[in-house]
Short mmCIF file of C-alpha atoms in Angstrom, two decimals:
data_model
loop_
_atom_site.label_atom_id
_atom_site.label_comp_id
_atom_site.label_asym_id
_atom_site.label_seq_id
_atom_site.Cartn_x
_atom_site.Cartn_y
_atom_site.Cartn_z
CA UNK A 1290 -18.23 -49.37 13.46
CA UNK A 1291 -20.25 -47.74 10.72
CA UNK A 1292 -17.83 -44.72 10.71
CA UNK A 1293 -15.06 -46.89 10.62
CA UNK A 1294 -15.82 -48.76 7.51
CA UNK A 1295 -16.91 -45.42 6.22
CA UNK A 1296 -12.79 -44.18 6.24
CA UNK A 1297 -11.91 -47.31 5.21
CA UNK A 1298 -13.75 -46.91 1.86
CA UNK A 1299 -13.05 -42.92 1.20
CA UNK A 1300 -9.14 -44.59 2.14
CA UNK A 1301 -9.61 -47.00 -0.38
CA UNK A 1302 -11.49 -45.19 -3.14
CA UNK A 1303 -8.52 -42.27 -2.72
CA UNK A 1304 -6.13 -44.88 -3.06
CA UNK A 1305 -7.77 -46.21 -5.84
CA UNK A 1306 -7.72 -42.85 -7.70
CA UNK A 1307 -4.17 -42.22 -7.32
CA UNK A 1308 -2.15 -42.16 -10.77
CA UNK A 1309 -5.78 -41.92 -12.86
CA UNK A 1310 -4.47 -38.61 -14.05
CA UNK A 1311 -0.98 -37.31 -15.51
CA UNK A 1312 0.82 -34.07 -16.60
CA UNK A 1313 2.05 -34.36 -19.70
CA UNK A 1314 4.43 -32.11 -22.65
CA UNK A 1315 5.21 -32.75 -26.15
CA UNK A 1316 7.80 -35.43 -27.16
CA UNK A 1317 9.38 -32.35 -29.07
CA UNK A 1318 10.22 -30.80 -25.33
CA UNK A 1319 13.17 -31.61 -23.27
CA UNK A 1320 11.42 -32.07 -19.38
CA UNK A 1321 11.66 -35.34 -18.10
CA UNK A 1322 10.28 -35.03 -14.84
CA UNK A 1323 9.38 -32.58 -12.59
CA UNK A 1324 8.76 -32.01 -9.14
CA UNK A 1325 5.28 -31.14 -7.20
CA UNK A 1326 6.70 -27.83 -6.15
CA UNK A 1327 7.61 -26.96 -9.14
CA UNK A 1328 4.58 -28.00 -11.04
CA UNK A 1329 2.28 -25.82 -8.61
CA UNK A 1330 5.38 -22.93 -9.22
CA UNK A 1331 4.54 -23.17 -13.02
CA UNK A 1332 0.92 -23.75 -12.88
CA UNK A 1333 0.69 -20.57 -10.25
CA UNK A 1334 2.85 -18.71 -12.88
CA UNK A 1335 5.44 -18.14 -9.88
CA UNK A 1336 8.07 -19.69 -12.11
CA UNK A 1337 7.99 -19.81 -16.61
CA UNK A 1338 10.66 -21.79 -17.12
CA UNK A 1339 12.51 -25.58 -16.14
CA UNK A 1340 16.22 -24.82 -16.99
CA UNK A 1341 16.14 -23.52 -19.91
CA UNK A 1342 12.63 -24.48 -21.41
CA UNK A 1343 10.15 -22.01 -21.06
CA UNK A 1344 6.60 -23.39 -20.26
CA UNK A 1345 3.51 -22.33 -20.92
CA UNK A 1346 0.65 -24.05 -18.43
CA UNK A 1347 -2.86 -24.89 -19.95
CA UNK A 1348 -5.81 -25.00 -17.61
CA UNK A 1349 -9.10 -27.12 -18.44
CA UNK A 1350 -12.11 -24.77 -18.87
CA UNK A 1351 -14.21 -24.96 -16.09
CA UNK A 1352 -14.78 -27.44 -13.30
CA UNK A 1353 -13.66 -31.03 -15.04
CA UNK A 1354 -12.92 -33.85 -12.58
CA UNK A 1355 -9.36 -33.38 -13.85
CA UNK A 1356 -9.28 -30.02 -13.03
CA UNK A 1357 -10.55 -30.48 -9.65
CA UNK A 1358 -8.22 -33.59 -9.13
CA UNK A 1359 -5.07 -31.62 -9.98
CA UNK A 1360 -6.07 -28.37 -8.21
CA UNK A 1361 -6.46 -30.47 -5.08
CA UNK A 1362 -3.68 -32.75 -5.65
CA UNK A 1363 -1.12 -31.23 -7.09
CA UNK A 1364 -1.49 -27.45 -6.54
CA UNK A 1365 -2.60 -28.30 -2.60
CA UNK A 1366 -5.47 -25.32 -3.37
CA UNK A 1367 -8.98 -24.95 -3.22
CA UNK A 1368 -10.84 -23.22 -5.85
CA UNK A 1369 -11.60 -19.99 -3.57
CA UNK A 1370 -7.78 -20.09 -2.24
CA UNK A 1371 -7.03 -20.20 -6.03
CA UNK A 1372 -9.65 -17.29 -7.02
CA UNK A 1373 -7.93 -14.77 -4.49
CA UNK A 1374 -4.36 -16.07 -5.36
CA UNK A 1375 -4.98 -15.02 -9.01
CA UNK A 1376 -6.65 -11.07 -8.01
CA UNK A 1377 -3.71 -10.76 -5.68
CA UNK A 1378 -1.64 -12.11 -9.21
CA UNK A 1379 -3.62 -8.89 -11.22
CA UNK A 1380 -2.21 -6.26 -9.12
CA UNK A 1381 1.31 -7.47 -10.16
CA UNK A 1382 0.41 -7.95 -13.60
CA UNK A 1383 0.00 -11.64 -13.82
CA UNK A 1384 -2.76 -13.49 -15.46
CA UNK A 1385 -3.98 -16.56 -14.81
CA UNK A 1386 -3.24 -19.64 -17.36
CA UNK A 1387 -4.39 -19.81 -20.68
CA UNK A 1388 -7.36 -22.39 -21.08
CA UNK A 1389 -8.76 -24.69 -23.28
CA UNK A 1390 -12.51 -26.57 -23.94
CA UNK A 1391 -11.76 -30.04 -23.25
CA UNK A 1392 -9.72 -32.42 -22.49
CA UNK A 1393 -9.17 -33.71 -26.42
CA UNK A 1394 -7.91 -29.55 -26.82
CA UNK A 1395 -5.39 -29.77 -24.10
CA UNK A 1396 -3.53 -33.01 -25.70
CA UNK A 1397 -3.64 -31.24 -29.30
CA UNK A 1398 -2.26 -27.98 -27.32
CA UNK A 1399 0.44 -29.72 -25.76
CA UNK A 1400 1.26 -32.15 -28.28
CA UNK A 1401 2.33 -29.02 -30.72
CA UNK A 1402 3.42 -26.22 -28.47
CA UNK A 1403 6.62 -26.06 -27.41
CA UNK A 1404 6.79 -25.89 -23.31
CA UNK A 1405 3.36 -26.48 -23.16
CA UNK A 1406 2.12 -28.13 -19.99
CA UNK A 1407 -1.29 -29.77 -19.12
CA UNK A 1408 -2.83 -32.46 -17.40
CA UNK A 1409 -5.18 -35.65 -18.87
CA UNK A 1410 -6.43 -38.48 -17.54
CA UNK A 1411 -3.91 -41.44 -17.83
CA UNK A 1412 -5.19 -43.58 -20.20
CA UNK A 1413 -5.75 -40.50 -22.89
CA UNK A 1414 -1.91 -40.61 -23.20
CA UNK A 1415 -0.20 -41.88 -26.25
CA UNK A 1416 2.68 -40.72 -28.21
CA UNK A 1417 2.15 -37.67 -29.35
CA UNK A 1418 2.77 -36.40 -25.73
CA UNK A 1419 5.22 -37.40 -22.24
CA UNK A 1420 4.37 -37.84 -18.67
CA UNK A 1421 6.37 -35.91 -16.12
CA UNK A 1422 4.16 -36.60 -13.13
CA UNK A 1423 1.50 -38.50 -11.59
CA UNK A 1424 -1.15 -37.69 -9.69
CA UNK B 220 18.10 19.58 -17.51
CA UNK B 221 20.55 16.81 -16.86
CA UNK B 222 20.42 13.08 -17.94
CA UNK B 223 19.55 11.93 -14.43
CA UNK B 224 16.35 14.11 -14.98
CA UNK B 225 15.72 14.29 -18.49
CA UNK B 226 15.53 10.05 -18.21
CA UNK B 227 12.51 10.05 -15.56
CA UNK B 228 11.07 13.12 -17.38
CA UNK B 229 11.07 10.69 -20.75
CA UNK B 230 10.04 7.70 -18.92
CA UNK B 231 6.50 9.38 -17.59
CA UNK B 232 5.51 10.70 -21.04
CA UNK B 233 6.61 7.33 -21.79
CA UNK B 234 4.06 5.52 -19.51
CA UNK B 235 1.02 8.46 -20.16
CA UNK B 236 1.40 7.19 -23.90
CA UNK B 237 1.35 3.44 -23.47
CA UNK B 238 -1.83 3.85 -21.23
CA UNK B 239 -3.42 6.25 -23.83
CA UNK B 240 -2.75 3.46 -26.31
CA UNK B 241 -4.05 0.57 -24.68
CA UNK B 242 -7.21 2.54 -23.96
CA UNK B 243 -7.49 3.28 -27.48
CA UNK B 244 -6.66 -0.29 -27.93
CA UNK B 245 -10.06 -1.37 -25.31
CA UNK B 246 -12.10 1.65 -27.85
CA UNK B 247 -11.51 -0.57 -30.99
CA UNK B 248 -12.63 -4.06 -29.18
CA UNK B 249 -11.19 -7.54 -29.40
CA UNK B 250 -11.67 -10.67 -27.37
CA UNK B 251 -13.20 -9.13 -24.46
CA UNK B 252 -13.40 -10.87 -21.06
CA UNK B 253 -13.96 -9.15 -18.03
CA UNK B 254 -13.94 -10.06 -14.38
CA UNK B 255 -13.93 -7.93 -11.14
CA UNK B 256 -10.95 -8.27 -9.56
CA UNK B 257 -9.17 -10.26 -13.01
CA UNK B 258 -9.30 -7.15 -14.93
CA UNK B 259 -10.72 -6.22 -18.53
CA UNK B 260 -8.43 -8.92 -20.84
CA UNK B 261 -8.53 -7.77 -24.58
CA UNK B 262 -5.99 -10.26 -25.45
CA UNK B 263 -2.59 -11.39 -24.16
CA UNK B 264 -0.50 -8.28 -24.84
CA UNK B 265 -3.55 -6.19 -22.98
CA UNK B 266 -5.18 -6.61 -19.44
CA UNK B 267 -6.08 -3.33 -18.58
CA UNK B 268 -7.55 -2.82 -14.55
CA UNK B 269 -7.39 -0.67 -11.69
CA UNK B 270 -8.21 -0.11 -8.15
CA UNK B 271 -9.84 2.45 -5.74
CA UNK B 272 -10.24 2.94 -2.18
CA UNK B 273 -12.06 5.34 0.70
CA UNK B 274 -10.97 5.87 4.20
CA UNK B 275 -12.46 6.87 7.02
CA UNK B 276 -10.28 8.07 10.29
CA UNK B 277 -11.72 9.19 13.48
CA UNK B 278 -9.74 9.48 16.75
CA UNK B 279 -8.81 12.71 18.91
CA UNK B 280 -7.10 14.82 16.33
CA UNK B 281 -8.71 13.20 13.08
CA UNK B 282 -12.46 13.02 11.69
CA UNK B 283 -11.52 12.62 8.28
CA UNK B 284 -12.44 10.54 4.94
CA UNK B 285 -10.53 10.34 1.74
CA UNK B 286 -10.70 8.52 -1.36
CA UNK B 287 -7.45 7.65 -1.04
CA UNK B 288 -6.37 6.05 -4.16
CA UNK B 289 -7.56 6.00 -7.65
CA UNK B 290 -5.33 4.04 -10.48
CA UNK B 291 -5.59 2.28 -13.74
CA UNK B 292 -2.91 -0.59 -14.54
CA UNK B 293 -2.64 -2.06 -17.98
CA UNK B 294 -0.35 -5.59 -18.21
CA UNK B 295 0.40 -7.93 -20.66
CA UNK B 296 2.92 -10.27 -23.22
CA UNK B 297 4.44 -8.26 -25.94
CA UNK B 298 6.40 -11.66 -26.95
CA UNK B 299 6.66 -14.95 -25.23
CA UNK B 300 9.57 -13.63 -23.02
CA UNK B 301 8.99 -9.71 -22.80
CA UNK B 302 6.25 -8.68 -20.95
CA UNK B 303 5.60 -5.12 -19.36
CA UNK B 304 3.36 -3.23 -16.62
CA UNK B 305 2.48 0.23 -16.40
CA UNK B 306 0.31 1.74 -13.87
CA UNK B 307 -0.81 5.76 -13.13
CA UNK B 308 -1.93 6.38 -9.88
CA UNK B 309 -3.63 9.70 -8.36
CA UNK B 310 -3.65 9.77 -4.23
CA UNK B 311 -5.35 11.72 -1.87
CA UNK B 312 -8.40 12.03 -4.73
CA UNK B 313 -10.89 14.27 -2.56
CA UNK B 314 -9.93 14.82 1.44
CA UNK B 315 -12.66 16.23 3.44
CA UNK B 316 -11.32 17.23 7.36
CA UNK B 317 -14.31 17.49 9.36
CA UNK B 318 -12.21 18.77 12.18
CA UNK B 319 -10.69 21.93 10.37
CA UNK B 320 -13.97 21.61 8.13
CA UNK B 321 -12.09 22.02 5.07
CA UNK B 322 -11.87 19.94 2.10
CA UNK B 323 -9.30 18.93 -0.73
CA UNK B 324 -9.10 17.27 -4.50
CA UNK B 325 -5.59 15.53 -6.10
CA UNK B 326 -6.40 14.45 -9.09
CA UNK B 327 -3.38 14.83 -11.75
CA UNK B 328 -2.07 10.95 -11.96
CA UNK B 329 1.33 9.74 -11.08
CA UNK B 330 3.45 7.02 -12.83
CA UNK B 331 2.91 4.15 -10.08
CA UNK B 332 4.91 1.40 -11.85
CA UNK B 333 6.13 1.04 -15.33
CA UNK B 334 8.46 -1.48 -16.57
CA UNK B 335 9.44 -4.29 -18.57
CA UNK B 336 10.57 -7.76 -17.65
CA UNK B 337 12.99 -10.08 -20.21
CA UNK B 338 13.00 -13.33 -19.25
CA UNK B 339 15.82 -15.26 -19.94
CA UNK B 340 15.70 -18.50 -18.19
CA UNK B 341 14.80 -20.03 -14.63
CA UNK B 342 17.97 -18.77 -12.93
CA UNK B 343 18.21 -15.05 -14.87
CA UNK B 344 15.59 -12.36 -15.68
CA UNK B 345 15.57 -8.74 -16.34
CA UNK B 346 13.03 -5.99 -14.92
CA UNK B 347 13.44 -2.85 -15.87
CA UNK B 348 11.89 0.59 -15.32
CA UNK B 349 10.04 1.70 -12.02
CA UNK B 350 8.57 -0.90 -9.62
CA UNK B 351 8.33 -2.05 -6.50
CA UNK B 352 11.03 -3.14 -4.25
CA UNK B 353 11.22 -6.40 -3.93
CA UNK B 354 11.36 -6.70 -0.26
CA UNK B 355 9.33 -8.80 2.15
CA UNK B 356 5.21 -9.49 1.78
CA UNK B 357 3.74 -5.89 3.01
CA UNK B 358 5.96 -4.18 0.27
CA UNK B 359 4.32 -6.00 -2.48
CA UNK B 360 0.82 -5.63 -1.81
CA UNK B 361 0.82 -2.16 -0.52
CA UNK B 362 -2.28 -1.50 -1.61
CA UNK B 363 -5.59 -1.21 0.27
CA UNK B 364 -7.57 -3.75 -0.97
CA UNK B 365 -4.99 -6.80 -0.75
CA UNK B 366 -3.93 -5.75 2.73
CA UNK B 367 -5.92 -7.37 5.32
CA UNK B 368 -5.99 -3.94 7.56
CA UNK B 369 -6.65 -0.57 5.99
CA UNK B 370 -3.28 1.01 7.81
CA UNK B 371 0.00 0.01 7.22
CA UNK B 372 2.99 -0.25 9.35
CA UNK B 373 5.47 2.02 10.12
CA UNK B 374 7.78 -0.74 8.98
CA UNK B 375 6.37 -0.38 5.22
CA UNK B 376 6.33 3.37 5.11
CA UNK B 377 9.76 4.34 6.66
CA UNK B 378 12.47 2.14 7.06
CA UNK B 379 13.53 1.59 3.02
CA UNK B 380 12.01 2.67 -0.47
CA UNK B 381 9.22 1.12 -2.03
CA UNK B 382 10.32 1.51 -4.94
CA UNK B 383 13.06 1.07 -7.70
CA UNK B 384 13.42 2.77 -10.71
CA UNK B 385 16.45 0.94 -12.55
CA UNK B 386 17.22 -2.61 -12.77
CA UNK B 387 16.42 -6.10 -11.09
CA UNK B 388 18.11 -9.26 -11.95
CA UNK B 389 15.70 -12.21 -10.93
CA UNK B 390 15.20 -15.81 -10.85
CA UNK B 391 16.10 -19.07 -9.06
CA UNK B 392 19.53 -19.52 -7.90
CA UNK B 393 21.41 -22.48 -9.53
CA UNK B 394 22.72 -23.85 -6.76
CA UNK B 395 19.32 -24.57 -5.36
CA UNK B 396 16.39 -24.19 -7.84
CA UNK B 397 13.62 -23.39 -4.91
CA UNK B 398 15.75 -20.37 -3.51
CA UNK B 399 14.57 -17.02 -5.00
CA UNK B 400 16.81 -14.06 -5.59
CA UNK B 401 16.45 -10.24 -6.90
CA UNK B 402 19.61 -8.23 -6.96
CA UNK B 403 18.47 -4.47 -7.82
CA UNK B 404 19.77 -1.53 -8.48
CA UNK B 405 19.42 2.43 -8.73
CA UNK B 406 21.29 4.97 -10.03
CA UNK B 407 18.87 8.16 -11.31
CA UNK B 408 15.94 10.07 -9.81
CA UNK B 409 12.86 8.00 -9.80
CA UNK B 410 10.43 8.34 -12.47
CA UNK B 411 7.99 9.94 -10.88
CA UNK B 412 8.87 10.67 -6.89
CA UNK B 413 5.05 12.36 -6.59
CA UNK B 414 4.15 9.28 -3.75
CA UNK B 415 7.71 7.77 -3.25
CA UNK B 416 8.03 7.44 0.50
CA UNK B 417 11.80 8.49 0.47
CA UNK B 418 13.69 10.21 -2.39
CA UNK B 419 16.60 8.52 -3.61
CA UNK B 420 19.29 8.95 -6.25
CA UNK B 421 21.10 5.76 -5.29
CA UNK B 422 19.90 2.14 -4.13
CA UNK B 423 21.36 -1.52 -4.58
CA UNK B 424 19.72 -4.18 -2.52
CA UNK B 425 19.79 -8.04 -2.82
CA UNK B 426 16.83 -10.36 -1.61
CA UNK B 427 16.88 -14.31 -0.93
CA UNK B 428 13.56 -16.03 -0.60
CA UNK B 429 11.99 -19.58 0.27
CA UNK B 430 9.66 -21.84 0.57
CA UNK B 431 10.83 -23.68 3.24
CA UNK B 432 7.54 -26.22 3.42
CA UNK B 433 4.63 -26.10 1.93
CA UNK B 434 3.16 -23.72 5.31
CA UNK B 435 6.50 -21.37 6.00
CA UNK B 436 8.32 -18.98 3.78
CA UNK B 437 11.04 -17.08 4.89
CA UNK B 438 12.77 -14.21 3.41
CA UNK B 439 16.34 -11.92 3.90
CA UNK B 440 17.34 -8.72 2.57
CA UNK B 441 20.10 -6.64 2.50
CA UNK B 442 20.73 -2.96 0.65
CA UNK B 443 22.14 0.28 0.72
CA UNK B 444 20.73 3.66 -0.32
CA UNK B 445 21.48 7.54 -0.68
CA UNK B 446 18.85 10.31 -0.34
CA UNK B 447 18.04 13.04 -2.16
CA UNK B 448 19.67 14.88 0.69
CA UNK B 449 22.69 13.02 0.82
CA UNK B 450 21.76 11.09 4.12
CA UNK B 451 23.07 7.28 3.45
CA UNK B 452 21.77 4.34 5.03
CA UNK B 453 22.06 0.70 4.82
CA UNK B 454 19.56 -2.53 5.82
CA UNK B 455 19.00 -5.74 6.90
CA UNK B 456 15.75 -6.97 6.42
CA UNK B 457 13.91 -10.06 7.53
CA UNK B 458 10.73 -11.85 6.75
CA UNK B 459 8.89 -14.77 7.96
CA UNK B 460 5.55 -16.73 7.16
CA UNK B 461 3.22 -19.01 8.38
CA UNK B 462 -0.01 -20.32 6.70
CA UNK B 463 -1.93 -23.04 9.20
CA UNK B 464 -4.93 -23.53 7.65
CA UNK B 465 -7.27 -20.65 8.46
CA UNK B 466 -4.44 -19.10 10.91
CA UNK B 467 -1.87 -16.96 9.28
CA UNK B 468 1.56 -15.24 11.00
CA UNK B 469 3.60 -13.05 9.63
CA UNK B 470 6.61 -11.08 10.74
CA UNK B 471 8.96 -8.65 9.75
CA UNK B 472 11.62 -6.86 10.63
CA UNK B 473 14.46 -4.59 9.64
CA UNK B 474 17.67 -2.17 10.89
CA UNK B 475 18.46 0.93 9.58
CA UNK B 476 22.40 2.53 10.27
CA UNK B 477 21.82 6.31 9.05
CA UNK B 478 24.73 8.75 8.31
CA UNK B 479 23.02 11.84 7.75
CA UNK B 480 25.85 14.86 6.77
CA UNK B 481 27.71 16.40 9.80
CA UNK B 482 26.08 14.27 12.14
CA UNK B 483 26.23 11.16 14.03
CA UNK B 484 25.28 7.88 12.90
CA UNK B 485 21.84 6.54 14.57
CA UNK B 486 19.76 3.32 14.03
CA UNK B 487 16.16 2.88 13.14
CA UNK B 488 14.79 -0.36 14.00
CA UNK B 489 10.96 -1.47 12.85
CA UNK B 490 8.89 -4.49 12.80
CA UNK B 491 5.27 -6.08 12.48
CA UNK B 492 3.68 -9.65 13.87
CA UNK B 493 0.76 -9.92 12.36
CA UNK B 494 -1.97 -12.70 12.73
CA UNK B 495 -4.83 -13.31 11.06
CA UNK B 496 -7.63 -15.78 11.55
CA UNK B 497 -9.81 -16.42 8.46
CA UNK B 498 -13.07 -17.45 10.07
CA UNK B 499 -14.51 -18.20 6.43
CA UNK B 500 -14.20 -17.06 2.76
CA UNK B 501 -15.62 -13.78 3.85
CA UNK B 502 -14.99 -13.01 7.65
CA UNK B 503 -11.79 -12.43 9.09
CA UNK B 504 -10.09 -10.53 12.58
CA UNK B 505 -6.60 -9.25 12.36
CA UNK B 506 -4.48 -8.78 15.49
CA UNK B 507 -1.13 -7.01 14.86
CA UNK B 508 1.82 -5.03 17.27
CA UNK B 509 4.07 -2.48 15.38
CA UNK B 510 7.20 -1.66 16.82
CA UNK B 511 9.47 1.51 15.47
CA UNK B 512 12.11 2.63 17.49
CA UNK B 513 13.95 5.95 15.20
CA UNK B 514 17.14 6.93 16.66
CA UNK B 515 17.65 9.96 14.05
CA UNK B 516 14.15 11.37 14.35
CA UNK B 517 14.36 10.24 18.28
CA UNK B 518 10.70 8.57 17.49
CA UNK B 519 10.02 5.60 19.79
CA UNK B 520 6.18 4.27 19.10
CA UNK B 521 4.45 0.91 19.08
CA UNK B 522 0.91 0.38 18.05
CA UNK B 523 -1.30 -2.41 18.52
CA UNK B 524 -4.19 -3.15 15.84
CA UNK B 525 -7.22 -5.24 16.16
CA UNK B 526 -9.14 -5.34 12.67
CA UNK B 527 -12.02 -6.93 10.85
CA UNK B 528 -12.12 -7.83 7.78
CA UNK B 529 -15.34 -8.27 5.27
CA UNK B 530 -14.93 -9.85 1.46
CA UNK B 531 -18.39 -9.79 0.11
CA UNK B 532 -16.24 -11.16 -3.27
CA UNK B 533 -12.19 -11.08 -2.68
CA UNK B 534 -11.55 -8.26 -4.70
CA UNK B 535 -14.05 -6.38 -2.91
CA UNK B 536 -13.49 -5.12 0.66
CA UNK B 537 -14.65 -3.55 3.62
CA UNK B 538 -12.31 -2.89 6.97
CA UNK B 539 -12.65 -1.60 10.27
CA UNK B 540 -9.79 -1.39 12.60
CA UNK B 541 -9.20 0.38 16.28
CA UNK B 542 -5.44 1.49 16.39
CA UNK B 543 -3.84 1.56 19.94
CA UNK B 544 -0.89 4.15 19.78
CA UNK B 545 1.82 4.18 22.72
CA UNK B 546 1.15 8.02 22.83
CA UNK B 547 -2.91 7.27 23.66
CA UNK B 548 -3.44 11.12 21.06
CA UNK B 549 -2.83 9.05 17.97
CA UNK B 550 -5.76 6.26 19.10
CA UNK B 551 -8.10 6.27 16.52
CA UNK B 552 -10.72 3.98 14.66
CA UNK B 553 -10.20 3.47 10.55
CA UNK B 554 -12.49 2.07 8.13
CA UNK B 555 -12.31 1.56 4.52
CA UNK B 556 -14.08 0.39 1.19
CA UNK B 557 -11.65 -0.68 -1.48
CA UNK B 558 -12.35 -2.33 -4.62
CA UNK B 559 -9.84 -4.43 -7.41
CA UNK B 560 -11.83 -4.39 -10.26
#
């Protein structure tokens, strides 16, 4: 019974946590939406543009909550999976995304680069930038 | 000298100078950051790194260790669509044969990879210069350290080249924006043919590629190609992969048709299964059958591997493998040390 209720809350507090966080670009770029797939294709540097757009991802220094949240949630990785995906990325001359100090840095990144990408938590959004996804 | 030859012969110099430059680039100093396996990363247009590896074969008719490989790669963004890769590569460093008891240094370095990729947009991108063929997963991380055995296949050494020196249009398709394509193509001498596994003047190939779900990829390939010695050949490759959690599969597979001057056309046929079962971030065994049946060579083998593998850090690692030949003379035991730093 104890385990039971135990799920039941980790159910409910993962429920609960869905949609606190958001990937964002400037107003000034054309991407509506975009896909999971495509998101973890970007953020993996498998793919550098949407159409025509070129993007440039933008990682949070370190091991943020949002960081964590969108490695596990959106790029399906953990942090050691992620570690040998980018020395396997070296040999083929790929480095990993460019990063910045806090969360505050990643909105002023994205809100005046052009194709920049990043994620923030939801309720750090306001005009200067545009959700594509949820998460 | 002819333009076929005087291009490659330009090319190398070509490549000798850019690495010369970005070293001299490291001497002066900039926004240094380095980490094993991530490389030394002045700055965007410069990651310099490099890799090395030693062998160690013992089996009927080998006692042998080599430091097999010894190379220096420098990457990075020249602009935000043209980036380039060059990479010089020395093999067979120092040999010592404990058999014949002799011993044996290669140092002068070879032009590995060296090219330059446009990008244009998500459906069309341009690589251009020397690199590796596009083909399959083996082919594109042939080297020691991001192999999970320290032996390859017959499959990766034999059945198509591993690499391109000319042109590769890339990207998604339009049609279907998850479906990855190269179409490459070859029409000179390669750069630098010092470690090319076969010598070609001619090759055109086209690859398809997807993820079909999140665990399988699957791959097709299709080419043609003429040797140095005028023997043609053509391909169909396959590839297929499987990631379940800490099990992984993967297969491929591939037929050759040969026409080699004045004499009949034969098939070579070659393929892998590999698994691999990650007990943690450290430990993992490898199981694997190679198959390689060569009709123009008459060469029938198969080989079964059983490896282990040991990651102390990812880009660091130690291998030992016993190798089960069909002809039991080639039976031997390999281990290795390789490092990405």
């Amino acid at each position: 019974m104890r385990g039971l209720i135990g799920i039941l809350l980790l159910l409910s507090a993962s429920l609960a946590q869905a949609g606190d966080y958001v990937v964002v670009v400037s107003t000034s770029t054309s991407i509506e939406n975009l896909s999971s797939g495509k998101l973890r294709d970007i953020f993996l540097k498998k793919r550098s543009f949407d159409g025509s757009v070129r993007v440039i991802p933008v990682n949070l220094l370190g091991n943020d909550p949002a960081r964590r949240e969108f490695e596990e949630r959106v790029l399906n990785m953990e942090r050691e999976e992620l570690k040998r995906y980018w020395v396997t990325s070296h040999f083929q001359g790929i480095a990993p995304p460019a990063t910045q100090a806090s969360l505050q840095s990643v909105k002023s990144f994205v809100s005046s680069v052009a194709g920049a990408i990043g994620y923030l938590p939801r309720d750090m959004v306001d005009g200067s930038v545009r959700v594509v996804y949820e998460f | 000298m002819t333009l076929r030859q005087m291009i490659p012969a330009f090319m190398r110099l070509t490549a000798l100078f850019a690495v010369l430059l970005c070293l001299g680039n490291t001497a002066r100093g900039a926004e240094d950051d380095y980490q094993l396996g991530l490389g030394y990363r002045l700055n965007d247009q410069i990651t310099l790194g490099g890799y090395f590896s030693f062998e160690y074969a013992r089996g009927d008719n080998v006692d042998e260790i080599v430091l097999d490989d010894l190379a220096l790669l420098a990457y990075g963004n020249l602009s935000p669509r043209f980036s380039y890769l060059v990479e010089l590569e020395s093999v067979g460093v120092y040999k010592k044969d404990f058999e014949a008891g002799t011993s044996d240094t290669n140092f002068p370095p070879a032009v590995e990879r060296f090219y330059g990729d446009y990008k244009f947009s998500e459906s069309a991108n341009v690589r251009f210069g020397k690199f590796i063929t596009p083909i399959g997963y083996w082919n594109l991380q042939p080297i020691n350290v991001l192999r999970d055995t320290s032996s390859n296949p017959r499959y990766s050494r034999e059945t198509f080249p591993k690499f391109v020196t000319g042109a590769d249009l890339y990207g998604y398709t339009p049609f279907d924006s998850d479906l990855e394509y190269h179409m490459f193509g070859q029409v000179s001498q390669d750069i630098d043919d010092s470690y090319v596994n076969i010598q070609v003047d001619e090759h055109f190939g086209l690859v398809l590629s997807k993820q079909l779900t999140p665990a399988w990829h699957a791959g097709l390939s299709v080419g043609r190609y003429q040797q140095t010695d005028d023997t043609r050949a053509s391909y169909f490759q396959v590839n297929s992969r499987l990631d379940l959690g800490s099990w992984r599969f993967s297969f491929e597979g591939i037929e050759d048709r040969l026409d080699r001057p004045n004499q009949r056309r034969e098939n070579k046929r070659a393929m892998y299964l590999q698994a691999e079962k990650r007990l943690n971030s450290q430990h993992s065994l490898i199981a694997r059958y190679d198959y390689l049946d060569d009709g123009l060579n008459d060469d029938n083998e198969e080989v079964g591997v059983l490896g282990y593998s040991y990651r102390p850090v990812f880009p660091v690692s130690l291998k030992a493998e016993y190798q089960w030949h069909s002809d039991s003379r080639f039976n031997q035991l390999l281990t290795s040390i390789s490092v990405l730093f």
